[in-house]
CSV table of C-alpha atoms in Angstrom, one decimal:
chain,number,residue,atom,x,y,z
A,1,UNK,CA,39.8,249.9,166.6
A,2,UNK,CA,38.3,250.0,162.9
A,3,UNK,CA,34.8,249.1,162.0
A,4,UNK,CA,34.7,245.5,160.6
A,5,UNK,CA,34.3,245.5,157.0
A,6,UNK,CA,30.5,243.9,156.2
A,7,UNK,CA,30.6,240.5,154.2
A,8,UNK,CA,29.2,240.0,150.8
A,9,UNK,CA,27.3,236.9,150.1
A,10,UNK,CA,27.1,235.6,146.5
A,11,UNK,CA,23.7,234.3,145.0
A,12,UNK,CA,22.6,233.6,141.6
A,13,UNK,CA,19.4,235.4,140.5
A,14,UNK,CA,17.1,233.7,137.8
A,15,UNK,CA,14.8,236.1,136.6
A,16,UNK,CA,12.6,237.2,133.8
A,17,UNK,CA,13.8,240.4,131.6
A,18,UNK,CA,11.6,242.9,129.9
A,19,UNK,CA,11.0,240.6,126.8
A,20,UNK,CA,9.9,237.6,129.0
A,21,UNK,CA,13.0,235.9,128.6
A,22,UNK,CA,14.6,234.1,131.6
A,23,UNK,CA,18.3,234.9,132.6
A,24,UNK,CA,20.8,234.4,135.4
A,25,UNK,CA,23.3,236.6,136.9
A,26,UNK,CA,25.5,236.6,139.9
A,27,UNK,CA,24.9,239.1,142.6
A,28,UNK,CA,25.7,239.7,146.2
A,29,UNK,CA,23.6,240.5,149.3
A,30,UNK,CA,25.4,243.4,150.7
A,31,UNK,CA,23.3,244.9,153.4
A,32,UNK,CA,24.9,243.4,156.4
A,33,UNK,CA,24.6,245.0,159.7
A,34,UNK,CA,26.7,243.9,162.7
A,35,UNK,CA,24.2,243.3,165.5
A,36,UNK,CA,22.6,240.8,167.6
A,37,UNK,CA,19.4,239.0,166.7
A,38,UNK,CA,18.1,240.3,170.1
A,39,UNK,CA,19.8,242.2,173.0
A,40,UNK,CA,21.0,239.0,174.7
A,41,UNK,CA,23.0,237.6,171.9
A,42,UNK,CA,26.4,238.5,170.5
A,43,UNK,CA,26.6,240.6,167.5
A,44,UNK,CA,26.7,238.9,164.3
A,45,UNK,CA,26.4,239.9,160.6
A,46,UNK,CA,22.7,239.9,159.3
A,47,UNK,CA,21.1,240.8,156.2
A,48,UNK,CA,17.3,240.8,156.8
A,49,UNK,CA,15.0,240.5,154.1
A,50,UNK,CA,11.4,242.4,154.1
A,51,UNK,CA,8.9,240.0,156.0
A,52,UNK,CA,6.8,237.8,153.8
A,53,UNK,CA,4.9,234.6,154.3
A,54,UNK,CA,6.8,231.7,153.1
A,55,UNK,CA,6.9,228.1,152.7
A,56,UNK,CA,9.8,225.7,153.7
A,57,UNK,CA,10.4,222.6,151.6
A,58,UNK,CA,13.5,220.3,152.0
A,59,UNK,CA,14.0,218.8,148.5
A,60,UNK,CA,16.2,215.7,147.3
A,61,UNK,CA,16.4,215.4,143.9
A,62,UNK,CA,17.6,212.0,142.8
A,63,UNK,CA,20.5,210.9,140.7
A,64,UNK,CA,19.6,211.6,137.0
A,65,UNK,CA,16.7,213.8,137.9
A,66,UNK,CA,15.7,216.4,135.4
A,67,UNK,CA,13.2,219.2,135.7
A,68,UNK,CA,12.0,219.8,132.1
A,69,UNK,CA,11.4,223.6,131.2
A,70,UNK,CA,9.2,225.0,133.8
A,71,UNK,CA,9.1,228.7,135.8
A,72,UNK,CA,9.5,228.5,139.6
A,73,UNK,CA,6.2,228.2,141.4
A,74,UNK,CA,6.9,231.5,143.4
A,75,UNK,CA,9.8,233.5,144.1
A,76,UNK,CA,12.0,231.2,146.2
A,77,UNK,CA,15.7,231.2,147.8
A,78,UNK,CA,17.2,227.7,147.1
A,79,UNK,CA,20.2,226.9,149.1
A,80,UNK,CA,22.3,223.9,148.2
A,81,UNK,CA,22.8,221.4,151.1
A,82,UNK,CA,24.8,218.6,149.2
A,83,UNK,CA,25.4,217.2,145.9
A,84,UNK,CA,25.1,219.5,142.5
A,85,UNK,CA,22.7,220.6,140.4
A,86,UNK,CA,22.5,222.8,136.9
A,87,UNK,CA,20.1,225.6,136.1
A,88,UNK,CA,20.0,226.7,132.4
A,89,UNK,CA,18.2,229.6,131.5
A,90,UNK,CA,16.2,230.7,128.2
A,91,UNK,CA,19.5,232.9,127.2
A,92,UNK,CA,21.4,229.4,127.1
A,93,UNK,CA,23.3,230.6,130.2
A,94,UNK,CA,24.1,227.4,132.0
A,95,UNK,CA,25.4,227.2,135.9
A,96,UNK,CA,26.1,224.5,138.0
A,97,UNK,CA,25.8,224.9,141.7
A,98,UNK,CA,26.9,223.1,144.9
A,99,UNK,CA,27.1,223.0,148.8
A,100,UNK,CA,26.8,226.2,150.1
A,101,UNK,CA,25.6,228.2,147.1
A,102,UNK,CA,22.6,230.4,147.0
A,103,UNK,CA,19.8,231.0,144.4
A,104,UNK,CA,16.9,233.0,144.2
A,105,UNK,CA,14.3,231.9,141.6
A,106,UNK,CA,12.1,234.4,140.1
A,107,UNK,CA,11.4,233.4,136.4
A,108,UNK,CA,7.8,234.0,136.6
A,109,UNK,CA,6.1,235.5,133.6
A,110,UNK,CA,8.3,234.4,130.8
A,111,UNK,CA,7.0,233.8,127.3
A,112,UNK,CA,7.6,230.6,125.6
A,113,UNK,CA,10.2,230.6,122.8
A,114,UNK,CA,11.3,227.8,120.9
A,115,UNK,CA,10.2,225.1,123.3
A,116,UNK,CA,11.8,226.9,126.0
A,117,UNK,CA,9.8,228.7,129.1
A,118,UNK,CA,11.2,229.3,132.4
A,119,UNK,CA,14.5,227.1,133.1
A,120,UNK,CA,15.6,223.7,132.8
A,121,UNK,CA,17.4,222.1,135.8
A,122,UNK,CA,18.7,218.8,136.9
A,123,UNK,CA,21.3,216.9,139.0
A,124,UNK,CA,25.0,216.6,138.2
A,125,UNK,CA,27.0,213.8,139.2
A,126,UNK,CA,26.4,210.5,141.1
A,127,UNK,CA,24.7,211.8,144.1
A,128,UNK,CA,21.4,213.1,144.9
A,129,UNK,CA,21.2,217.0,145.1
A,130,UNK,CA,19.5,218.1,148.9
A,131,UNK,CA,18.3,221.7,149.0
A,132,UNK,CA,16.4,223.9,151.3
A,133,UNK,CA,13.6,225.8,149.2
A,134,UNK,CA,12.1,228.8,150.9
A,135,UNK,CA,9.2,229.9,148.7
A,136,UNK,CA,7.9,233.4,149.1
A,137,UNK,CA,4.5,234.5,149.0
A,138,UNK,CA,5.2,238.0,147.1
A,139,UNK,CA,4.6,239.2,143.6
A,140,UNK,CA,7.5,238.4,141.3
A,141,UNK,CA,9.2,241.2,139.7
A,142,UNK,CA,10.0,241.7,136.0
A,143,UNK,CA,13.2,242.9,134.8
A,144,UNK,CA,14.9,243.6,138.2
A,145,UNK,CA,18.1,241.6,138.3
A,146,UNK,CA,19.8,241.5,141.5
A,147,UNK,CA,16.9,243.2,143.4
A,148,UNK,CA,18.3,242.0,146.6
A,149,UNK,CA,21.8,243.4,146.6
């Protein structure tokens, strides 16, 4: 029997480039290992992040909500549970995300340009957007797109 093929999980990385401009690109988590969470658990695919203190927030963005230009308060994983939202970065790239999609928000240290700093975000459609946000208490990186590959 051959070894199972590790999965890849897509995520959008909103990051700051070397010039202080926020950008976003699609990357994939790829460091999955087939193992149990503990010896008593059947094996499953796990991609463990480095340990870091974190804050988990459940968020409901109302219909029509717009978060004007701002930076993420800290590096944070955002998983969409229901509804849809968009994120537009300073480079003009706009991405819409829905249930099951994942984003790493790491656009700290951007430099204001043309009234833009960080990103613009808001709900899409006629239902609220619910998400779970896991804010990491770690130093943000600059110009390291896809650092969680």
